[in-house]
Structure formats: C-alpha cells, structure tokens
Amino acid sequence: MTADATRARQRLFVSDPITPGCEIELSSEQSHYLEHVMRLKPGTPVKIFNGLDGEWLATINELRKKKGSVAVESQLRAQGTEVGPTLVFAPIKKQRLDFLIEKAVEMGVGRLQPVITQHGITDKVRLDRLQAQVIEAAEQCERLTVPEIFKPVRLLDWVANCPENHHLLFCDETGSGSPIGEVLSQLLAKGAGSAIDNVNVINHALVIGPEGGFSADELERIRKQSFATPVSLGPRILRAETAAIAALTVFQDRLGDWSNQPVTRD
Amino acid sequence: MTADATRARQRLFVSDPITPGCEIELSSEQSHYLEHVMRLKPGTPVKIFNGLDGEWLATINELRKKKGSVAVESQLRAQGTEVGPTLVFAPIKKQRLDFLIEKAVEMGVGRLQPVITQHGITDKVRLDRLQAQVIEAAEQCERLTVPEIFKPVRLLDWVANCPENHHLLFCDETGSGSPIGEVLSQLLAKGAGSAIDNVNVINHALVIGPEGGFSADELERIRKQSFATPVSLGPRILRAETAAIAALTVFQDRLGDWSNQPVTRD
C-alpha cells in the first residue's frame, strides 16, 4: 500500500542519501517533535529532502524515546537547480536576526555570510543556532536545498578576498547609489546577469550594513572595488533585517527565480 | 541659543498642530520613555512630526512623573507627499503580526486593512496595539506620515465594497497569476501607474491571504472582479508576513517611491 502524499503535512531535512526503499534515521529533535509536538504515529506519511536527491514521500517507521526512522517510498520532486545570491550581513540582536535568517531562506538566498563590521553591535554568531533556523525555514518554504552558512569574518577581509568574478551590490544608506531595481535591470539589459544564467546569480552578493551603517573607512574601501556597486533601498531608513529582505526580494524579482511558478500546495 | 539638530536622536509623533515657538505636551508613555528608558534631561533636542506639518526640531521642556512637554524650534523638513499602496492582510499570530506591521510601515504602506478570511487563524485584532506599533515604526524609519489602520472587515465584504477605480493585486498561492514584478511593469508601461502619479499609487491594494491560503470561494469571487489581478511571488511558499513585505517591496521598486533618494542620516 502506498502512502498518500497529500496527507504528508510534515517536511523534514535529512542528512543521509535517499534511495527508494531505504530506511532513514531521524535526529532526536525530529523524533521528539514528530512524536510529542505533532503527535504523529508510525505509518504517517511525511516528505523528506537532503539537498541532493530531491523530495521524497516516506512513512514513519518507528517513533519512541527520541529515536525514530522513516521508510522511503517514492520521489515527489527531482532535485533540479536552486541558486540564489549570497547575503553578506552584520549580526544583529537575537529576535531580529532570527527573522532575517528565516526570511532570507524563504526569499531563496544561496549562501549566508555573517561579517564583523566597525559599527556592528555584536561579533557573536551562534552558527549551530543559525544552521537549525536555516533548516527549519527550508523545510517550511518547500526548498529542496539548504543555504550554506559561512563562519563570520571581518567585512573588509571578506571584500579583500572576494573573487573578481563576483559582483557586490552594497546597500549604501548614505544614498550614493542608484535604486537597486534600476541597477539590476541595467545588468540584465547588458546581459551581465540573466534569470536563466545560474552562474551569474551565484556570483552576486548583497551586502547589508549593521544598524549603525558602514563606517567611512568601510565605505571608502568597498567603493574602490571595481566589482562593487552601491545601491539604494528607497527613501526611508530601513532596519538591517528589513534591508536584507527587501534587497533579496528585488534581486529575485528582477534577476532571480521569481519568474518561476510556485510549488503547488497539496 | 538654537538646539543642534544633529544631536536629536529621538523622533516623536505628536497629535497637536506644530507651529514655531509653541509648546507641545507629550503622552505619558512618551514622557516615561524619554525620562526613564532614554534618561534624557530638559534641554535635550528631539525631532517631532504629526503627519501634517513636516518634521521639526524641538527641545524637551519638562519631564517629570509621566508628564512632559517640548518647545518647538524650527522646521527640519517640509511635509511633502508620502503615498503608498494599501495592504489588505489576514491577522496572524502575535509576533509575526508585529513584524508584518513594522515592516509594512518601513516599506511605505499607505493604509492597513485587516480582513477576516475563511481560512484565517484569528478574527481578533487589537487596533490600539497596531496603532502604537505603526507610530513606533514611523518614528524609527523617518516617515513624515503614519499609515491609517482600518477596522477589520470580512474579505469578501471589503472586495464587494471596493471602489471601481481601485486595483487589487492579490497574491495567489495557487500560481494562477503572473509574477508581480511583470504585472507591475506592464501597468507602468501602459501608463496606468507611474512613480509620480500619486493618485494611482493610492488606488492600489496588495491583498495577502492567511497562512492557509484563500478559500476556493474567496478566490473565485475575487477573480471575478474586473479590478483584481492575481500575482505570484515566486516558486517558494512564503509565510504570510514574508509575502506582505515582499509584495510591498516589489511594488515600491517597480511603481512606488524607491526611485527617491534616502533621507540623509545625521
């Protein structure tokens, strides 16, 4: 008897390879969540993905004392490509950072690069926490990949080590840049980026400063780079997390994958 | 002696008319905040605005026992126009609703219309709470106006009573619509909307469903309206608050005020 995919309400990221008929162990957190929070029983269908093998229908095998496993049935979606720009951001306060991470994943960010800036309020980033949030958001928004998170580095070190084929769009609150939408549509017109040219999307990074803005020194050194373009995000002063979401949105709308159709809900 | 505007870190919304030399009473919350949270003293410069008379430099006169007043000095910015689209949204859980409201204000929303939908999780909206959040966000992001908040109504009643010169962009998760950016750029090309045509921006409403999506009945009845266009927000499933921020962002980028320069920070 085959499970009913439309009844699979939970979507889980797993780290093992997924092949038809195999059994996959769940983490203790996943097992606890399914058993005690969602109160699911063995036999319940779920969806699983691992970032490589697409999305699969599976059924819960066992669920007991923070241990659990699922039995893989059939593939629901092939992997395909999912590319997005890099988001380079200064860590902000906890709740706002949580929000930034969740929304960036929903907006299809490719990689997350925390950077330490001169006016930033904190250097501390709990990567394990970020990793858990990124996975949860990817499960929620039907992504087939989980964005990569890099270790924090100093902004100016990151810029200095940036490959020359990268293009930085840095959100400059001082207003030196043109509106981000205009900059992206000019890029598209020049063929420097295209919705179907994945390599180009990957090579873009959106750089968001801390609440206090970039320092004069940081601005001067970023502006000197031939691969950096200042952009503005409208007339209002945006909080850091708003700026990140807004920049990613305009990127996906103008240059990214927003011309693709939504994943159909059950 | 004139106060130094660059030292005015606090920005306050007041409800009285602002004229040079007048004294304006602060609310008990504002007085408490300035005295006990920010620990400011009489003589400290602040900025004030009321949504009608522009932004003014003022200095704190008195601050004691939850009472306070400021003395108005000189105008910093003239009022000018600030128009934005209406956001029509289904109320969601507390923390995510807080976020939606704050970000909508930052993105320049014109009016906020909570609607009761068939799949919505709650009908309850605390308008006093929303009003306080809207004011706080407007103070923070340098707006000169505070968006209007309407009382909740049933979505289909709102649609039925919508003036015919309005244009609804409803974010349809089922994927029946074209990407929102394309729809808006076609509108712009046809001259139906323009960044400098304020009347047109005002007449647009972005309609966001609840987490569970619009009901089949709601979708059918909205689609029948000649003034409603379904739009899609890319391939991923967005949470309600993400959809609201993303739709507003693309609107401002394509048709709204994002071609304007940012307000210069001190």
XYZ file of C-alpha atoms in Angstrom:
532
model
C 0.000 0.000 0.000
C 1.395 3.366 -0.981
C 1.119 6.335 1.346
C -0.946 9.322 0.312
C 1.364 12.258 -0.465
C -1.421 14.784 0.099
C -1.579 13.654 3.728
C 2.135 14.355 4.266
C 1.979 17.618 6.234
C 5.491 17.436 7.707
C 8.574 18.082 5.649
C 11.936 17.026 7.065
C 15.526 17.675 6.091
C 17.705 14.574 6.489
C 21.435 14.223 6.017
C 21.616 10.685 4.601
C 21.384 9.760 0.910
C 17.794 8.992 -0.121
C 17.094 5.900 -2.266
C 13.811 4.078 -2.851
C 13.016 1.551 -0.117
C 15.776 2.632 2.246
C 15.261 3.436 5.911
C 16.477 6.785 7.204
C 17.101 7.592 10.844
C 15.717 10.815 12.206
C 17.577 13.066 14.643
C 16.495 13.034 18.266
C 14.999 16.546 17.805
C 12.993 15.437 14.781
C 11.766 12.304 16.546
C 10.755 14.275 19.637
C 8.988 16.891 17.510
C 7.019 14.356 15.478
C 6.049 12.248 18.495
C 5.366 14.821 21.200
C 4.630 18.093 19.419
C 2.826 16.866 16.299
C 1.663 13.607 17.990
C 2.188 11.542 14.860
C 2.044 7.740 14.799
C 4.033 5.162 12.793
C 2.544 4.861 9.313
C 2.022 8.625 8.912
C 3.340 9.913 5.580
C 5.983 12.682 5.609
C 8.117 14.375 2.970
C 11.895 14.294 3.173
C 14.739 16.003 1.300
C 18.502 16.195 1.746
C 19.577 18.944 -0.643
C 20.850 16.448 -3.240
C 18.283 13.805 -4.106
C 15.069 15.818 -4.500
C 11.941 15.432 -2.383
C 10.571 12.022 -1.369
C 7.488 10.555 0.156
C 8.255 8.441 3.213
C 6.285 6.957 6.104
C 7.175 6.976 9.764
C 8.533 3.565 10.773
C 9.183 3.994 14.420
C 8.963 6.813 16.913
C 9.969 6.183 20.501
C 12.102 7.800 23.184
C 13.636 10.461 20.939
C 14.556 7.888 18.312
C 12.788 7.449 15.028
C 13.104 6.436 11.406
C 11.185 6.723 8.149
C 10.824 4.301 5.232
C 11.397 5.925 1.840
C 8.674 5.292 -0.748
C 8.813 7.327 -3.960
C 10.259 10.541 -5.326
C 7.889 13.528 -5.383
C 10.205 16.129 -6.986
C 13.524 15.815 -8.772
C 16.359 17.908 -7.365
C 16.840 20.467 -10.150
C 18.861 23.603 -9.532
C 18.135 26.164 -6.852
C 20.548 29.039 -6.990
C 20.398 32.333 -5.181
C 22.662 35.250 -4.357
C 24.880 35.433 -1.279
C 23.691 37.596 1.609
C 26.509 39.333 3.465
C 25.159 40.731 6.736
C 26.277 42.109 10.074
C 24.834 40.143 13.023
C 22.025 41.958 14.835
C 20.022 41.309 18.003
C 18.593 37.851 18.526
C 14.942 38.139 17.522
C 15.704 40.329 14.532
C 18.499 38.022 13.418
C 16.128 35.037 13.659
C 13.758 36.875 11.409
C 16.452 37.883 8.934
C 17.614 34.273 8.605
C 14.129 32.801 8.194
C 13.119 35.373 5.595
C 16.393 35.134 3.672
C 15.826 31.395 3.271
C 12.231 31.975 2.141
C 13.489 34.520 -0.383
C 15.867 31.934 -1.834
C 19.237 33.092 -0.509
C 22.114 30.903 -1.737
C 24.718 31.460 0.954
C 24.781 33.375 4.239
C 27.974 35.215 5.182
C 27.970 36.944 8.581
C 30.523 39.768 8.705
C 32.024 41.777 11.516
C 31.746 45.498 10.839
C 33.174 48.532 12.586
C 29.754 49.825 13.709
C 28.199 46.404 14.344
C 26.624 45.749 17.735
C 27.958 42.239 18.123
C 30.677 39.907 16.820
C 28.999 36.827 18.239
C 27.151 34.477 15.951
C 25.979 31.060 17.082
C 26.425 29.080 13.902
C 24.652 25.977 15.275
C 21.598 28.094 16.007
C 21.696 29.688 12.545
C 22.041 26.239 10.982
C 18.942 24.937 12.787
C 16.937 28.002 11.713
C 18.035 27.704 8.116
C 16.948 24.060 8.009
C 13.593 24.812 9.626
C 12.887 27.627 7.173
C 13.908 25.460 4.197
C 11.542 22.698 5.388
C 8.731 25.226 5.729
C 9.056 27.023 2.396
C 9.369 23.914 0.186
C 13.006 24.468 -0.789
C 14.998 21.469 -1.965
C 18.285 22.928 -0.745
C 19.554 24.379 2.488
C 21.670 27.522 2.081
C 25.274 27.284 3.208
C 26.362 29.352 6.221
C 29.929 30.583 6.434
C 31.924 31.480 9.516
C 31.972 35.181 10.414
C 34.878 37.205 9.021
C 35.731 40.908 9.073
C 33.838 42.717 6.299
C 36.972 44.253 4.831
C 38.765 40.881 4.846
C 35.816 39.341 3.057
C 35.855 42.110 0.446
C 39.624 41.809 0.005
C 39.329 38.061 -0.619
C 36.287 38.268 -2.859
C 36.814 36.589 -6.253
C 36.954 39.132 -9.102
C 34.089 37.491 -10.968
C 31.803 38.368 -8.061
C 29.525 41.352 -8.132
C 28.749 43.088 -4.835
C 25.617 45.147 -4.518
C 26.175 47.047 -1.311
C 23.210 48.772 0.253
C 24.585 52.214 0.969
C 22.441 54.189 3.391
C 24.250 57.412 2.557
C 22.404 57.465 -0.749
C 25.392 57.324 -3.100
C 23.860 54.516 -5.141
C 21.094 54.258 -7.698
C 17.909 52.376 -6.758
C 18.654 48.632 -6.597
C 15.919 47.781 -9.108
C 17.409 50.124 -11.714
C 20.910 48.734 -11.200
C 19.663 45.153 -11.607
C 17.605 45.902 -14.680
C 20.623 47.584 -16.319
C 22.688 44.481 -15.517
C 20.029 42.329 -17.107
C 19.892 44.537 -20.203
C 23.665 44.292 -20.575
C 23.430 40.523 -20.289
C 25.726 40.568 -17.282
C 23.038 38.684 -15.405
C 20.093 36.706 -16.579
C 17.305 34.816 -14.925
C 18.448 31.631 -16.615
C 22.180 32.101 -16.133
C 22.687 30.393 -12.821
C 26.388 31.064 -12.673
C 25.692 34.745 -12.711
C 23.098 34.618 -9.968
C 25.535 32.690 -7.805
C 28.202 35.318 -8.348
C 26.112 38.108 -6.864
C 26.366 39.170 -3.235
C 24.049 41.588 -1.443
C 25.911 43.406 1.317
C 23.852 44.838 4.205
C 25.448 47.012 6.874
C 24.712 46.993 10.609
C 22.031 49.224 12.209
C 24.645 51.960 12.610
C 25.614 51.806 8.927
C 29.004 51.132 7.363
C 31.933 53.158 8.715
C 33.510 55.826 6.497
C 36.576 53.596 6.181
C 34.496 50.569 5.147
C 32.523 52.598 2.601
C 35.670 54.045 1.069
C 37.333 50.657 0.728
C 34.257 48.912 -0.699
C 33.653 51.725 -3.186
C 37.204 51.307 -4.540
C 36.473 47.769 -5.700
C 35.687 47.534 -9.391
C 33.255 44.687 -8.661
C 31.163 46.647 -6.119
C 28.108 48.758 -6.969
C 26.407 50.961 -4.359
C 22.613 50.679 -4.400
C 19.843 52.465 -2.527
C 16.725 50.939 -0.980
C 14.328 53.865 -1.213
C 13.744 56.997 0.823
C 13.087 55.500 4.268
C 15.625 54.327 6.844
C 15.254 50.549 6.950
C 16.245 48.339 9.838
C 19.019 45.902 8.935
C 16.725 42.877 8.634
C 14.229 44.814 6.520
C 17.022 45.923 4.197
C 18.180 42.316 3.802
C 14.708 41.002 2.943
C 13.966 43.917 0.634
C 17.255 43.610 -1.275
C 16.756 39.851 -1.735
C 13.176 40.421 -2.906
C 14.152 42.921 -5.574
C 17.004 40.648 -6.659
C 14.683 37.645 -7.090
C 12.077 39.772 -8.858
C 14.487 41.408 -11.285
C 17.219 38.842 -11.846
C 16.405 35.696 -9.900
C 13.873 32.891 -9.860
C 10.625 34.762 -9.296
C 9.558 34.191 -12.866
C 9.209 30.502 -11.922
C 5.839 29.141 -10.899
C 5.133 28.410 -7.229
C 5.363 24.881 -5.892
C 1.802 23.574 -5.871
C 0.397 23.061 -2.417
C -1.462 19.870 -1.632
C 20.502 79.587 21.559
C 19.316 77.117 18.942
C 19.431 73.396 19.584
C 21.703 71.222 17.489
C 19.586 69.059 15.177
C 22.368 66.505 14.747
C 22.091 65.765 18.480
C 18.370 64.971 18.211
C 18.401 61.161 18.374
C 14.756 60.700 19.346
C 11.942 61.195 16.897
C 8.409 61.510 18.262
C 4.970 61.509 16.703
C 2.665 64.094 18.304
C -1.005 64.729 17.649
C -1.137 68.513 18.100
C -0.532 71.097 15.351
C 3.125 72.179 15.226
C 3.938 75.884 14.915
C 7.205 77.696 15.643
C 7.590 78.600 19.304
C 4.645 76.563 20.554
C 4.775 74.097 23.410
C 3.556 70.554 22.798
C 2.552 68.107 25.510
C 3.901 64.600 25.313
C 1.871 61.499 26.147
C 2.531 59.748 29.431
C 4.184 56.857 27.513
C 6.481 59.247 25.638
C 7.383 61.104 28.821
C 8.114 57.888 30.675
C 10.197 56.562 27.776
C 12.293 59.715 27.441
C 12.861 60.106 31.187
C 13.326 56.542 32.376
C 14.371 54.493 29.344
C 16.465 57.026 27.407
C 17.303 59.049 30.555
C 17.062 62.374 28.776
C 17.071 65.739 30.565
C 15.222 69.004 29.837
C 17.073 70.915 27.123
C 17.763 67.796 25.005
C 16.860 68.286 21.338
C 14.343 65.895 19.748
C 12.564 65.730 16.406
C 8.782 65.793 16.208
C 6.209 65.263 13.435
C 2.432 64.974 13.325
C 1.711 63.722 9.804
C 0.644 67.185 8.590
C 3.217 69.862 9.389
C 6.508 68.220 8.427
C 9.391 67.466 10.815
C 10.528 69.923 13.468
C 13.370 70.417 15.846
C 12.207 70.817 19.447
C 13.784 70.699 22.892
C 12.495 68.952 25.969
C 10.920 71.499 28.337
C 9.900 69.383 31.230
C 9.943 65.705 32.078
C 8.515 64.566 35.381
C 6.140 61.917 36.701
C 4.977 60.679 33.302
C 4.276 64.212 32.123
C 6.380 66.143 29.696
C 6.427 68.782 27.003
C 8.687 70.047 24.245
C 9.283 73.560 22.895
C 9.153 73.768 19.104
C 12.122 75.491 17.458
C 12.395 75.244 13.668
C 11.227 73.119 10.779
C 13.685 70.474 9.547
C 11.648 69.016 6.658
C 8.524 70.225 4.889
C 5.615 67.781 4.792
C 5.555 66.870 1.087
C 3.563 63.890 -0.082
C 4.056 60.327 1.099
C 1.754 57.939 -0.655
C 1.786 54.183 -0.646
C -0.463 51.277 -1.559
C -2.998 49.720 0.805
C -2.067 46.407 2.410
C -5.018 44.065 2.898
C -3.981 41.238 5.221
C -5.406 38.458 7.354
C -4.356 38.739 11.015
C -1.694 36.197 12.019
C -0.061 35.186 15.293
C 1.214 37.931 17.568
C 4.963 38.047 16.934
C 4.587 37.599 13.178
C 1.847 40.239 13.043
C 4.111 42.660 14.937
C 6.747 42.053 12.334
C 4.356 42.435 9.416
C 3.142 45.792 10.743
C 6.612 47.181 11.462
C 7.964 46.152 8.065
C 4.897 47.372 6.156
C 5.407 50.827 7.672
C 9.112 50.756 6.778
C 8.205 49.773 3.230
C 5.921 52.811 2.955
C 2.468 51.250 3.199
C -0.323 53.833 2.872
C -3.197 52.131 4.675
C -3.551 48.876 6.607
C -6.774 46.894 6.209
C -7.076 43.752 8.355
C -9.544 41.293 6.839
C -11.298 38.212 8.168
C -10.845 35.277 5.811
C -12.370 31.808 5.728
C -9.050 30.049 6.447
C -7.659 32.695 8.779
C -6.480 31.603 12.210
C -7.922 34.543 14.111
C -10.536 37.287 13.804
C -9.110 39.254 16.692
C -7.118 42.364 16.035
C -6.179 44.777 18.771
C -6.344 48.038 16.905
C -4.820 50.054 19.783
C -1.790 47.757 19.721
C -1.454 48.041 15.936
C -1.755 51.828 16.182
C 1.098 52.011 18.708
C 3.304 49.793 16.524
C 2.586 51.801 13.418
C 3.566 55.024 15.184
C 6.759 53.495 16.594
C 7.794 52.186 13.178
C 7.032 55.539 11.519
C 9.172 57.330 14.139
C 12.005 54.881 13.518
C 12.097 54.911 9.723
C 11.924 58.702 9.256
C 8.449 58.781 7.749
C 6.509 62.033 7.944
C 3.144 60.262 7.958
C 1.583 57.453 9.947
C -0.386 54.956 7.853
C -4.100 54.738 8.567
C -5.437 51.491 10.098
C -8.985 50.420 9.314
C -11.274 48.205 11.381
C -11.306 44.523 10.365
C -13.992 43.510 7.869
C -14.730 40.255 6.047
C -12.510 39.939 2.965
C -15.415 39.396 0.610
C -17.303 42.379 2.056
C -14.228 44.505 1.548
C -13.901 43.338 -2.062
C -17.623 43.921 -2.694
C -17.351 47.496 -1.419
C -14.081 48.301 -3.145
C -14.296 51.415 -5.369
C -14.067 50.544 -9.068
C -11.060 52.791 -9.632
C -9.067 50.588 -7.260
C -6.706 47.935 -8.488
C -6.243 44.803 -6.370
C -3.097 42.761 -6.745
C -3.966 39.577 -4.918
C -1.144 37.233 -4.082
C -2.489 33.907 -5.257
C -0.551 30.953 -3.868
C -2.171 28.575 -6.327
C 0.028 30.080 -9.041
C -2.705 31.387 -11.339
C -1.045 34.795 -11.601
C 1.966 36.181 -13.422
C 4.982 37.286 -11.362
C 4.112 40.513 -9.513
C 7.086 42.384 -10.995
C 5.943 41.635 -14.545
C 2.368 42.694 -13.799
C 3.559 45.982 -12.298
C 5.961 46.754 -15.117
C 3.193 46.162 -17.660
C 0.974 48.550 -15.705
C 3.737 51.119 -15.746
C 4.278 50.688 -19.485
C 0.571 51.212 -20.102
C 0.715 54.393 -18.037
C -1.871 53.018 -15.635
C 0.556 53.686 -12.836
C 3.543 55.910 -12.555
C 6.032 56.728 -9.852
C 4.960 60.357 -9.978
C 1.230 59.725 -10.242
C 0.280 59.661 -6.603
C -3.406 59.089 -7.199
C -2.605 55.844 -8.917
C -0.309 54.563 -6.194
C -3.032 55.283 -3.632
C -5.535 53.281 -5.647
C -3.546 50.070 -5.474
C -4.151 47.420 -2.852
C -1.983 44.366 -2.200
C -4.079 41.505 -0.858
C -2.309 38.805 1.182
C -4.109 35.662 2.314
C -3.772 33.870 5.649
C -1.233 31.066 6.247
C -3.800 28.551 4.989
C -4.359 30.487 1.758
C -7.581 31.928 0.366
C -10.579 29.566 0.257
C -11.842 28.340 -3.122
C -14.915 30.531 -2.654
C -12.834 33.621 -1.878
C -10.548 33.008 -4.851
C -13.463 32.567 -7.219
C -15.175 35.733 -6.080
C -12.023 37.869 -6.142
C -11.069 36.583 -9.598
C -14.449 37.697 -10.966
C -13.710 41.338 -10.195
C -12.541 43.291 -13.212
C -10.270 45.358 -10.948
C -8.411 42.379 -9.451
C -5.225 40.840 -10.870
C -3.762 37.610 -9.476
C 0.013 37.775 -8.971
C 2.613 35.228 -7.918
C 5.503 35.750 -5.503
C 7.995 33.250 -6.854
C 8.432 29.498 -6.527
C 8.665 29.137 -2.754
C 5.835 29.002 -0.211
C 6.103 32.250 1.729
C 4.747 32.834 5.199
C 2.021 35.472 5.293
C 4.242 38.200 6.731
C 7.015 37.458 4.224
C 4.512 37.675 1.367
C 3.308 41.056 2.644
C 6.817 42.526 2.894
C 7.881 41.051 -0.450
C 4.802 42.336 -2.314
C 5.241 45.828 -0.845
C 8.941 45.799 -1.757
C 8.327 44.906 -5.399
C 5.537 47.492 -5.550
C 7.816 50.268 -4.244
C 10.649 49.174 -6.516
C 8.571 48.978 -9.686
C 5.843 51.576 -9.239
C 6.352 53.366 -5.927
C 8.780 55.735 -4.284
C 12.006 53.750 -4.341
C 13.432 55.943 -7.053
C 13.569 58.718 -4.433
C 16.770 59.332 -2.521
C 17.054 58.209 1.100
C 16.583 60.662 3.933
C 20.073 61.730 4.955
C 21.065 60.498 8.378
C 22.744 62.880 10.794
